[in-house]
Amino acid sequence: MTLVGKLLNAKPGEAVIRKVDLVYAHDGTMPLIIEAFNRIFNEVRTRAYIFFDHVYPAPTVKVANLHREIREFAKIHGIPVVEGKGISHQLVVELGLAEEAKIIVGGDSHTPTLGALGVFAVGMGATDVAIALGLGKIWLKVPESIAVLLDGSPREYIMASDVMIHLITSLKDREMSYNAIEFFNVPFSFDERLTLTNFSVEANAKTAIIGEEYEGGGYSDEITIELDSLPPMVAKPFSPANGVSVEDVEGTKIDQVFIGSCTNGRFEQIKRAAEILDGEQVNVRTLVAPASINVYRRMIEEGLVRILIDAGVVILPPGCGPCLGRHMGVAGDNEVILSTTNRNFRGRMGSPKAEIYLASPVTAAVSALYGEITNPEGEL
Amino acid sequence: MRVRGRAWKYGDNIDTDVIIPARYLNTSDPKELAKHVLEDLDPEFRSKMKPGDIIVAGENFGCGSSREHAPLAIKAAGVSCVIAKSFARIFYRNAINIGLPILEAPQAVDRIETGDELEVDFSSGEIRNLTKGEVYRANPFPDFIMEIIKAGGLVEWAKRRLKG
């Protein structure tokens, strides 16, 4: 039986109604959730959390007023609002909110990040989240699962992002929308495991989950990724499924590097980048945003902040940063951005005329030194 | 329930960032959002489309972010229906939840071209291409989804049921 099947206690294809253990959303999606909620319900009937991470601190009066609206709603319903402490998915992990949870609904597409903790976590739109808040339940169709088995050991400069850009690219012609991805034999650290489940959303998976022992049985397919031979990967504009080996795009001039986000803003990921930048100078605008205040604190304690600022990096407050193009490092016309985030759709980070390439923190850091996309395996 | 309008045809993987870019998400007002619908994909769409027009697209329409602003912007612009080969999961639920009719019809998408005059009957799933004189079939909505769309979305549908 699949892990998803076990968590939902049902077979793939069945439609079920389930109690939700946690519902959370952020400043980007809350305004529409509040509108839908207020039209039907008076009372929140589940454990709920709100995080301000998408556009915080407010860059405009309009955003400041949306924040006010959300705070007011949260106060009425006794929902905790966590402001400026980091990205929702990361904080749910750090605050221990996923412990003992089986089913989590988030008002953000990257909610499946929490699958790294063995939870069934699913992203939904505003109306569905409002209903989850008001009823404490949701209806779900149990997805089929494909098993992804990681085999061997990654080479020194290969990170979880490289595995995912490879996987997403290899799955691009498959109908994945109602499938879950279940990972087994994962040789990565805790911080990197969250990257696997987070990035699975870009393969159009409904959710993703990491298991320990692979038993097989009940899976719609089984895919093995040979880690020993996997090169550093880059996703070209304008899709995360446009993955190529970094060699194919080496030498592409870049205007800005961003290291951070729910994909790659955790301590180990920033540390890998900082090790490369230690004692060097970046040759291009480089922004680093820790995924949470706890990551930031460790960066200070372990000397990473000094390394980064000495290398010429701009450190942003914890949060989503420029990933979604609303503030703090928006892309200009015809600029080329190299980013450790998970989406490089047209216009995602600002100007629709900007080009976005996705890569791991290691590839992003070494490229920042040269001002062009650079193969870490060739240069380090 | 029938709608009629001209087709605007696009490719695969039309994501929510091009449907409504995040730089315009400072508001939840559907009319404001509608001003920028599909702006980064086809800058002429908004000014040239007429109420009732139909978006026709390939696989995985609406992939990416969970923002419900995307189907809201399409609906508020006056688009009467989206026909695609397939829809991304969150977008599919969001569209029905806010009362935007969407149909999966791969064969229709292969045949339809921009500018074709279409008539769609949601109860039978029949799509008539009046320009080409062809008829295609989509899976009709189950009754409860049709009711949600007619009510204008899941919230209105639930309110009526609670009252009834």
Coordinates of C-alpha atoms in Angstrom, one line a residue:
Chain A
M1 CA 0.0 0.0 0.0
T2 CA 1.2 3.5 -0.8
L3 CA 2.1 5.9 2.0
V4 CA -0.6 8.3 0.9
G5 CA -3.1 5.4 1.0
K6 CA -2.0 4.6 4.6
L7 CA -2.3 8.2 5.7
L8 CA -5.8 8.7 4.1
N9 CA -6.8 5.1 4.9
A10 CA -8.3 4.7 1.5
K11 CA -7.3 3.3 -2.0
P12 CA -6.2 5.5 -5.0
G13 CA -9.2 6.8 -6.9
E14 CA -11.6 6.8 -3.9
A15 CA -13.1 10.2 -2.9
V16 CA -13.1 10.7 0.8
I17 CA -14.0 13.3 3.4
R18 CA -11.3 13.7 6.1
K19 CA -10.7 15.7 9.2
V20 CA -7.9 18.2 8.8
D21 CA -5.2 18.5 11.5
L22 CA -3.9 22.0 10.5
V23 CA -4.9 24.7 8.0
Y24 CA -2.5 27.5 7.2
A25 CA -2.2 30.3 4.7
H26 CA -0.1 33.5 4.1
D27 CA -0.5 37.2 3.3
G28 CA -0.8 36.4 -0.4
T29 CA -3.8 34.1 -0.3
M30 CA -5.5 35.2 3.0
P31 CA -7.5 38.1 1.6
L32 CA -9.5 35.9 -0.8
I33 CA -9.9 33.2 1.9
I34 CA -11.3 35.7 4.3
E35 CA -13.8 36.9 1.6
A36 CA -15.0 33.3 1.0
F37 CA -15.0 32.4 4.7
N38 CA -17.1 35.5 5.7
R39 CA -19.8 34.7 3.2
I40 CA -20.5 31.3 4.8
F41 CA -19.0 30.8 8.2
N42 CA -18.8 32.6 11.6
E43 CA -16.5 30.3 13.3
V44 CA -13.1 28.6 12.7
R45 CA -13.3 24.9 13.5
T46 CA -9.8 23.7 13.1
R47 CA -6.2 24.4 14.2
A48 CA -5.1 27.4 12.0
Y49 CA -2.1 29.5 11.5
I50 CA -1.4 32.6 9.3
F51 CA 2.1 33.6 8.2
F52 CA 3.2 36.9 6.6
D53 CA 6.0 35.9 4.2
H54 CA 5.0 36.8 0.7
V55 CA 5.2 40.6 0.8
Y56 CA 6.5 41.5 4.2
P57 CA 7.2 44.2 5.4
A58 CA 4.6 45.9 3.3
P59 CA 6.1 47.8 0.4
T60 CA 2.9 49.7 -0.5
V61 CA -0.1 51.2 1.2
K62 CA -2.3 48.7 -0.5
V63 CA -0.3 45.8 0.9
A64 CA -0.2 47.4 4.3
N65 CA -4.0 47.6 4.3
L66 CA -4.3 43.9 3.2
H67 CA -2.1 43.0 6.2
R68 CA -4.4 45.0 8.5
E69 CA -7.4 43.2 7.1
I70 CA -5.8 39.8 7.8
R71 CA -4.7 40.8 11.3
E72 CA -8.3 41.9 12.1
F73 CA -9.7 38.6 10.9
A74 CA -7.1 36.6 12.8
K75 CA -7.9 38.5 16.0
I76 CA -11.7 37.8 15.7
H77 CA -11.0 34.1 15.3
G78 CA -8.1 33.7 17.6
I79 CA -5.7 32.6 14.9
P80 CA -2.0 33.2 15.5
V81 CA -0.3 35.5 13.0
V82 CA 3.4 35.0 12.5
E83 CA 4.9 38.1 10.9
G84 CA 8.3 38.4 9.3
K85 CA 9.7 35.2 11.0
G86 CA 10.0 33.4 7.7
I87 CA 8.3 31.3 5.1
S88 CA 5.1 29.5 6.1
H89 CA 6.2 26.0 5.1
Q90 CA 9.5 26.3 6.9
L91 CA 7.9 27.7 10.0
V92 CA 5.3 24.9 10.2
V93 CA 8.3 22.6 10.4
E94 CA 10.2 24.6 12.9
L95 CA 7.3 25.3 15.2
G96 CA 6.5 21.6 15.3
L97 CA 3.0 22.1 13.9
A98 CA 3.3 19.1 11.6
E99 CA 4.1 16.8 14.5
E100 CA 1.4 14.2 15.0
A101 CA -0.5 15.7 12.1
K102 CA -1.7 13.3 9.3
I103 CA -3.5 15.7 7.0
I104 CA -2.5 19.4 6.4
V105 CA -4.2 21.9 4.1
G106 CA -2.3 25.0 3.0
G107 CA -3.4 28.0 1.0
D108 CA -0.2 27.8 -1.0
S109 CA 0.8 25.4 -3.8
H110 CA 4.0 24.5 -2.1
T111 CA 2.3 23.0 1.0
P112 CA 3.5 19.5 0.0
T113 CA 6.9 20.5 1.3
L114 CA 5.7 19.1 4.6
G115 CA 5.5 15.6 3.0
A116 CA 9.2 15.3 4.0
L117 CA 7.9 14.8 7.5
G118 CA 5.6 12.0 6.4
V119 CA 2.4 14.1 6.3
F120 CA -0.2 14.2 3.6
A121 CA 0.0 17.9 2.9
V122 CA -1.9 19.5 0.0
G123 CA -2.2 23.0 -1.4
M124 CA -5.6 24.4 -2.2
G125 CA -7.2 27.6 -3.5
A126 CA -9.0 30.2 -1.4
T127 CA -12.5 28.8 -1.4
D128 CA -11.4 25.3 -0.5
V129 CA -9.2 26.6 2.3
A130 CA -12.1 28.7 3.6
I131 CA -14.2 25.6 3.7
A132 CA -11.4 23.6 5.5
L133 CA -11.3 26.5 8.1
G134 CA -15.0 26.5 8.6
L135 CA -15.7 22.8 8.6
G136 CA -12.4 21.4 9.8
K137 CA -12.8 18.8 7.0
I138 CA -12.1 18.5 3.3
W139 CA -13.0 16.2 0.5
L140 CA -10.2 14.6 -1.4
K141 CA -9.7 12.2 -4.2
V142 CA -7.0 9.8 -3.1
P143 CA -4.2 10.1 -5.7
E144 CA -2.2 7.3 -7.3
S145 CA 1.4 7.3 -6.2
I146 CA 4.6 6.8 -8.2
A147 CA 7.7 5.7 -6.3
V148 CA 10.9 7.5 -6.9
L149 CA 13.9 5.5 -5.7
L150 CA 17.3 7.3 -5.3
D151 CA 20.2 5.0 -6.0
G152 CA 23.8 5.5 -5.2
S153 CA 25.5 8.6 -3.8
P154 CA 25.4 12.1 -5.2
R155 CA 28.7 13.7 -6.2
E156 CA 30.2 16.5 -4.1
Y157 CA 28.5 19.4 -5.8
I158 CA 25.1 17.8 -6.4
M159 CA 22.2 18.9 -4.4
A160 CA 18.5 18.0 -4.0
S161 CA 17.7 20.8 -6.5
D162 CA 19.7 19.0 -9.2
V163 CA 17.8 15.8 -8.5
M164 CA 14.5 17.6 -8.8
I165 CA 15.2 19.5 -12.0
H166 CA 16.2 16.2 -13.5
L167 CA 13.1 14.4 -12.2
I168 CA 10.7 17.2 -13.3
T169 CA 12.2 17.3 -16.7
S170 CA 11.9 13.6 -17.1
L171 CA 8.3 13.6 -16.0
K172 CA 7.2 16.5 -18.2
D173 CA 5.2 14.6 -20.8
R174 CA 3.3 12.6 -18.2
E175 CA -0.1 13.4 -16.7
M176 CA 1.0 13.9 -13.1
S177 CA -1.8 16.2 -11.9
Y178 CA -3.6 13.6 -9.8
N179 CA -0.5 11.6 -8.7
A180 CA 1.6 11.8 -5.6
I181 CA 5.4 11.3 -5.6
E182 CA 6.8 9.1 -2.9
F183 CA 10.6 9.2 -2.4
F184 CA 12.6 6.3 -1.0
N185 CA 16.4 5.7 -0.2
V186 CA 16.9 9.4 0.2
P187 CA 20.6 10.1 1.1
F188 CA 20.1 13.8 1.8
S189 CA 20.0 15.8 5.1
F190 CA 16.9 17.1 6.7
D191 CA 17.1 20.5 5.1
E192 CA 17.6 19.0 1.6
R193 CA 14.8 16.5 2.0
L194 CA 12.3 19.4 2.2
T195 CA 13.6 20.5 -1.2
L196 CA 12.6 17.2 -2.8
T197 CA 8.9 17.4 -1.6
N198 CA 8.8 21.2 -2.2
F199 CA 10.0 21.0 -5.8
S200 CA 7.7 18.0 -6.6
V201 CA 4.9 20.5 -7.0
E202 CA 6.6 21.6 -10.3
A203 CA 6.1 18.0 -11.6
N204 CA 2.4 18.8 -11.1
A205 CA 2.2 16.3 -8.3
K206 CA -0.8 16.6 -6.0
T207 CA 1.5 15.9 -3.1
A208 CA 4.9 14.3 -2.2
I209 CA 6.1 12.3 0.7
I210 CA 9.3 10.7 1.9
G211 CA 9.3 7.2 3.2
E212 CA 12.0 5.1 4.9
E213 CA 11.7 1.5 3.7
Y214 CA 10.4 0.8 0.3
E215 CA 8.0 -2.1 0.3
G216 CA 6.4 -1.6 -3.2
G217 CA 3.0 -2.7 -4.1
G218 CA 0.1 -0.4 -5.0
Y219 CA 2.3 2.0 -7.0
S220 CA 1.3 3.1 -10.5
D221 CA 5.0 3.3 -11.4
E222 CA 8.5 3.1 -10.1
I223 CA 11.4 5.4 -11.2
T224 CA 15.0 5.0 -10.2
I225 CA 17.4 8.0 -10.3
E226 CA 21.1 7.0 -10.5
L227 CA 22.7 9.7 -8.3
D228 CA 26.3 8.7 -9.1
S229 CA 26.0 9.9 -12.7
L230 CA 23.8 13.0 -12.1
P231 CA 25.4 16.3 -13.2
P232 CA 24.6 19.7 -11.9
M233 CA 21.3 20.7 -13.5
V234 CA 19.9 24.1 -14.7
A235 CA 16.3 24.7 -15.7
K236 CA 16.1 27.2 -18.6
P237 CA 13.4 29.8 -19.1
F238 CA 10.4 29.5 -18.8
S239 CA 9.7 26.2 -17.2
P240 CA 11.2 24.1 -14.4
A241 CA 10.8 21.1 -16.8
N242 CA 13.3 22.7 -19.2
G243 CA 16.2 21.0 -17.3
V244 CA 19.6 20.6 -18.9
S245 CA 23.1 19.7 -17.7
V246 CA 24.8 22.9 -16.5
E247 CA 27.4 22.3 -19.3
D248 CA 24.8 23.1 -21.9
V249 CA 24.2 26.7 -20.6
E250 CA 27.7 27.5 -19.2
G251 CA 28.8 31.0 -20.0
T252 CA 25.3 32.5 -20.1
K253 CA 25.7 36.0 -18.7
I254 CA 23.6 36.8 -15.6
D255 CA 22.5 40.1 -14.0
Q256 CA 21.3 38.8 -10.6
V257 CA 21.6 35.7 -8.4
F258 CA 19.0 34.9 -5.7
I259 CA 19.7 32.2 -3.1
G260 CA 16.8 31.4 -0.8
S261 CA 13.0 30.5 -0.8
C262 CA 11.0 27.5 0.4
T263 CA 13.1 25.5 -2.0
N264 CA 16.6 26.4 -0.9
G265 CA 16.6 28.9 1.9
R266 CA 17.5 26.6 4.8
F267 CA 20.7 26.6 6.8
E268 CA 22.6 23.9 5.0
Q269 CA 21.8 25.3 1.6
I270 CA 23.0 28.8 2.5
K271 CA 26.0 27.3 4.2
R272 CA 26.9 25.4 0.9
A273 CA 26.7 28.7 -1.0
A274 CA 28.7 30.6 1.7
E275 CA 31.5 28.0 1.6
I276 CA 32.0 28.8 -2.1
L277 CA 31.8 32.6 -1.5
D278 CA 34.2 32.6 1.5
G279 CA 37.0 35.0 0.9
E280 CA 35.8 35.8 -2.7
Q281 CA 33.9 38.7 -4.3
V282 CA 30.7 38.2 -6.2
N283 CA 30.7 39.6 -9.7
V284 CA 27.0 40.2 -10.1
R285 CA 24.1 41.4 -7.8
T286 CA 23.6 38.6 -5.3
L287 CA 20.7 38.3 -2.9
V288 CA 20.4 35.8 -0.1
A289 CA 17.2 35.4 2.0
P290 CA 17.1 32.9 4.9
A291 CA 13.9 30.8 5.0
S292 CA 13.3 31.7 8.6
I293 CA 14.6 33.8 11.6
N294 CA 16.1 30.6 13.0
V295 CA 18.1 30.0 9.9
Y296 CA 19.2 33.7 10.1
R297 CA 20.2 33.3 13.7
R298 CA 22.4 30.3 12.9
M299 CA 23.9 32.2 10.0
I300 CA 25.0 34.9 12.4
E301 CA 26.2 32.4 15.1
E302 CA 28.2 30.3 12.6
G303 CA 29.8 33.3 10.8
L304 CA 27.9 33.0 7.5
V305 CA 26.6 36.5 7.6
R306 CA 30.1 37.9 7.8
I307 CA 31.3 35.7 4.9
L308 CA 28.3 36.7 2.8
I309 CA 28.5 40.5 3.4
D310 CA 32.3 40.5 2.9
A311 CA 31.7 38.7 -0.5
G312 CA 29.3 41.6 -1.5
V313 CA 26.0 39.8 -1.0
V314 CA 22.9 41.6 0.1
I315 CA 21.1 39.7 2.8
L316 CA 17.3 40.1 2.8
P317 CA 14.9 39.5 5.7
P318 CA 13.5 36.0 6.2
G319 CA 10.6 35.4 3.8
C320 CA 9.9 34.7 0.1
G321 CA 12.1 37.5 -1.1
P322 CA 12.0 38.2 -4.8
C323 CA 10.8 34.7 -5.8
L324 CA 7.4 35.9 -6.8
G325 CA 8.4 39.3 -8.2
R326 CA 6.6 41.6 -5.8
H327 CA 9.5 43.2 -3.9
M328 CA 13.1 43.2 -2.9
G329 CA 15.0 42.3 -6.1
V330 CA 12.4 42.4 -8.8
A331 CA 13.8 41.6 -12.3
G332 CA 14.1 44.4 -14.9
D333 CA 13.5 44.2 -18.7
N334 CA 15.9 41.9 -20.5
E335 CA 17.7 40.9 -17.3
V336 CA 18.9 37.3 -16.7
I337 CA 18.3 35.9 -13.3
L338 CA 19.8 32.8 -11.8
S339 CA 17.6 31.7 -8.9
T340 CA 17.5 28.7 -6.5
T341 CA 13.7 28.9 -6.4
N342 CA 11.2 26.5 -8.0
R343 CA 9.5 28.6 -10.7
N344 CA 10.9 30.4 -13.7
F345 CA 7.6 31.1 -15.6
R346 CA 7.5 34.3 -17.7
G347 CA 7.1 37.3 -15.5
R348 CA 7.4 35.3 -12.3
M349 CA 10.2 37.5 -10.8
G350 CA 9.2 40.8 -12.3
S351 CA 9.5 41.9 -15.9
P352 CA 8.0 39.5 -18.4
K353 CA 11.0 40.3 -20.6
A354 CA 13.4 38.9 -17.9
E355 CA 14.8 35.4 -18.3
I356 CA 15.0 33.1 -15.3
Y357 CA 17.2 30.1 -14.9
L358 CA 16.9 27.8 -11.9
A359 CA 19.8 26.0 -10.2
S360 CA 21.1 24.7 -6.9
P361 CA 22.7 27.0 -4.3
V362 CA 26.1 25.6 -5.1
T363 CA 25.7 26.3 -8.9
A364 CA 24.2 29.7 -8.1
A365 CA 27.1 30.7 -5.8
V366 CA 29.9 29.7 -8.1
S367 CA 28.0 31.5 -11.0
A368 CA 27.7 34.6 -8.8
L369 CA 31.5 34.7 -8.7
Y370 CA 31.9 34.6 -12.4
G371 CA 28.9 36.7 -13.5
E372 CA 27.8 33.8 -15.8
I373 CA 26.4 30.4 -15.4
T374 CA 29.3 28.2 -14.3
N375 CA 29.7 24.5 -13.7
P376 CA 30.7 24.0 -10.1
E377 CA 32.4 20.7 -11.0
G378 CA 34.7 22.4 -13.4
E379 CA 35.6 25.4 -11.3
L380 CA 35.9 24.2 -7.7
Chain B
M1 CA -26.8 26.3 -20.2
R2 CA -25.1 27.6 -23.4
V3 CA -22.5 30.2 -24.1
R4 CA -21.2 31.6 -27.4
G5 CA -18.1 33.5 -28.3
R6 CA -14.9 33.6 -30.3
A7 CA -11.9 31.4 -29.5
W8 CA -8.5 32.6 -28.3
K9 CA -6.1 29.8 -28.7
Y10 CA -2.9 29.2 -26.6
G11 CA -0.5 26.4 -26.0
D12 CA 0.4 24.0 -23.2
N13 CA 1.3 24.8 -19.6
I14 CA -0.3 28.2 -19.4
D15 CA 0.7 29.1 -15.8
T16 CA -1.0 31.2 -13.2
D17 CA 1.9 33.7 -13.3
V18 CA 1.0 34.6 -16.9
I19 CA -2.8 34.4 -16.2
I20 CA -2.4 37.1 -13.5
P21 CA 1.2 38.2 -12.6
A22 CA 1.9 38.5 -8.8
R23 CA 2.8 42.2 -9.4
Y24 CA -1.0 42.8 -9.7
L25 CA -2.0 40.9 -6.6
N26 CA -2.3 43.9 -4.4
T27 CA -6.1 43.6 -4.7
S28 CA -8.8 41.0 -4.5
D29 CA -11.2 43.0 -6.7
P30 CA -12.0 40.8 -9.7
K31 CA -12.5 43.8 -12.0
E32 CA -9.1 45.2 -11.1
L33 CA -7.5 41.8 -11.7
A34 CA -9.4 41.4 -15.0
K35 CA -7.5 44.4 -16.4
H36 CA -4.3 42.4 -16.5
V37 CA -5.5 38.9 -17.4
L38 CA -3.1 37.1 -19.7
E39 CA -1.1 40.3 -20.1
D40 CA 2.3 38.6 -20.2
L41 CA 1.2 35.9 -22.6
D42 CA -0.8 38.0 -25.1
P43 CA -0.8 41.8 -24.5
E44 CA -3.6 42.2 -27.0
F45 CA -6.0 39.8 -25.4
R46 CA -7.6 42.1 -22.8
S47 CA -8.2 45.0 -25.3
K48 CA -9.5 42.8 -28.1
M49 CA -11.6 40.2 -26.4
K50 CA -15.3 40.6 -26.1
P51 CA -17.6 39.4 -23.3
G52 CA -18.5 35.7 -24.0
D53 CA -15.2 34.9 -25.7
I54 CA -13.6 31.5 -25.0
I55 CA -10.1 30.6 -24.1
V56 CA -8.8 27.4 -25.7
A57 CA -5.6 25.9 -24.6
G58 CA -3.5 22.7 -24.5
E59 CA -2.4 20.5 -21.6
N60 CA -2.1 21.6 -17.9
F61 CA -3.8 24.9 -18.1
G62 CA -3.5 26.9 -14.9
C63 CA -0.4 25.2 -13.5
G64 CA 1.7 26.9 -10.8
S65 CA 0.5 29.0 -7.9
S66 CA -2.7 28.2 -5.9
R67 CA -3.9 31.8 -6.4
E68 CA -7.6 31.9 -6.9
H69 CA -7.1 35.3 -8.4
A70 CA -6.4 33.5 -11.7
P71 CA -9.8 32.0 -12.5
L72 CA -11.4 35.2 -10.9
A73 CA -9.5 37.4 -13.3
I74 CA -10.6 35.3 -16.3
K75 CA -14.2 35.2 -15.2
A76 CA -14.4 38.9 -14.4
A77 CA -12.9 39.7 -17.9
G78 CA -16.1 38.2 -19.3
V79 CA -14.6 35.0 -20.6
S80 CA -17.5 32.5 -20.8
C81 CA -15.6 29.3 -20.7
V82 CA -12.1 27.8 -20.8
I83 CA -11.6 24.7 -23.0
A84 CA -8.3 22.8 -22.6
K85 CA -6.8 19.4 -23.1
S86 CA -6.3 19.2 -19.4
F87 CA -6.2 21.5 -16.3
A88 CA -3.8 21.7 -13.4
R89 CA -5.4 20.2 -10.3
I90 CA -5.7 23.3 -8.1
F91 CA -6.9 25.5 -10.9
Y92 CA -9.6 23.0 -11.8
R93 CA -11.1 23.1 -8.3
N94 CA -10.6 26.8 -8.0
A95 CA -12.4 27.5 -11.3
I96 CA -15.4 25.4 -10.3
N97 CA -15.4 26.8 -6.8
I98 CA -15.7 30.4 -8.2
G99 CA -18.2 29.4 -11.0
L100 CA -16.0 29.6 -14.1
P101 CA -17.0 26.9 -16.5
I102 CA -14.1 24.8 -17.8
L103 CA -14.2 21.8 -20.1
E104 CA -11.6 19.1 -21.0
A105 CA -11.9 18.4 -24.7
P106 CA -8.5 17.3 -26.3
Q107 CA -10.0 16.7 -29.8
A108 CA -11.8 20.1 -29.8
V109 CA -8.5 21.9 -28.9
D110 CA -6.7 20.2 -31.8
R111 CA -9.2 21.5 -34.3
I112 CA -10.2 25.0 -33.0
E113 CA -8.2 28.0 -34.2
T114 CA -8.1 31.6 -32.8
G115 CA -11.1 33.5 -34.1
D116 CA -13.4 30.5 -34.6
E117 CA -17.0 31.2 -33.4
L118 CA -17.9 28.6 -30.8
E119 CA -21.1 27.6 -29.1
V120 CA -20.8 25.4 -26.0
D121 CA -23.7 23.5 -24.3
F122 CA -22.6 22.6 -20.8
S123 CA -25.4 20.2 -20.1
S124 CA -24.6 18.0 -23.2
G125 CA -20.9 18.7 -23.4
E126 CA -21.3 19.6 -27.0
I127 CA -19.0 22.2 -28.6
R128 CA -20.1 23.6 -31.9
N129 CA -17.5 25.3 -34.1
L130 CA -19.8 27.6 -36.2
T131 CA -16.9 28.8 -38.3
K132 CA -15.7 25.4 -39.4
G133 CA -19.1 23.6 -39.2
E134 CA -17.8 21.0 -36.8
V135 CA -19.0 19.5 -33.6
Y136 CA -16.8 18.1 -30.8
R137 CA -17.7 16.4 -27.5
A138 CA -16.4 17.1 -24.0
N139 CA -17.4 15.2 -20.9
P140 CA -20.4 17.1 -19.5
F141 CA -20.2 18.2 -15.9
P142 CA -21.8 16.0 -13.3
D143 CA -25.0 17.5 -12.1
F144 CA -23.6 18.8 -8.8
I145 CA -20.8 20.7 -10.6
M146 CA -23.3 22.2 -13.0
E147 CA -25.3 23.4 -10.0
I148 CA -22.2 25.0 -8.4
I149 CA -21.4 26.8 -11.7
K150 CA -25.0 28.0 -12.1
A151 CA -25.1 29.3 -8.5
G152 CA -22.0 31.4 -9.3
G153 CA -19.6 29.3 -7.2
L154 CA -19.3 27.0 -4.3
V155 CA -19.9 29.7 -1.7
E156 CA -23.2 30.7 -3.2
W157 CA -24.2 27.1 -3.7
A158 CA -23.4 26.2 -0.1
K159 CA -25.3 29.3 1.2
R160 CA -28.4 28.4 -0.7
R161 CA -28.3 24.8 0.6
L162 CA -27.8 26.0 4.2
K163 CA -30.8 28.3 3.8
G164 CA -32.9 25.6 2.0

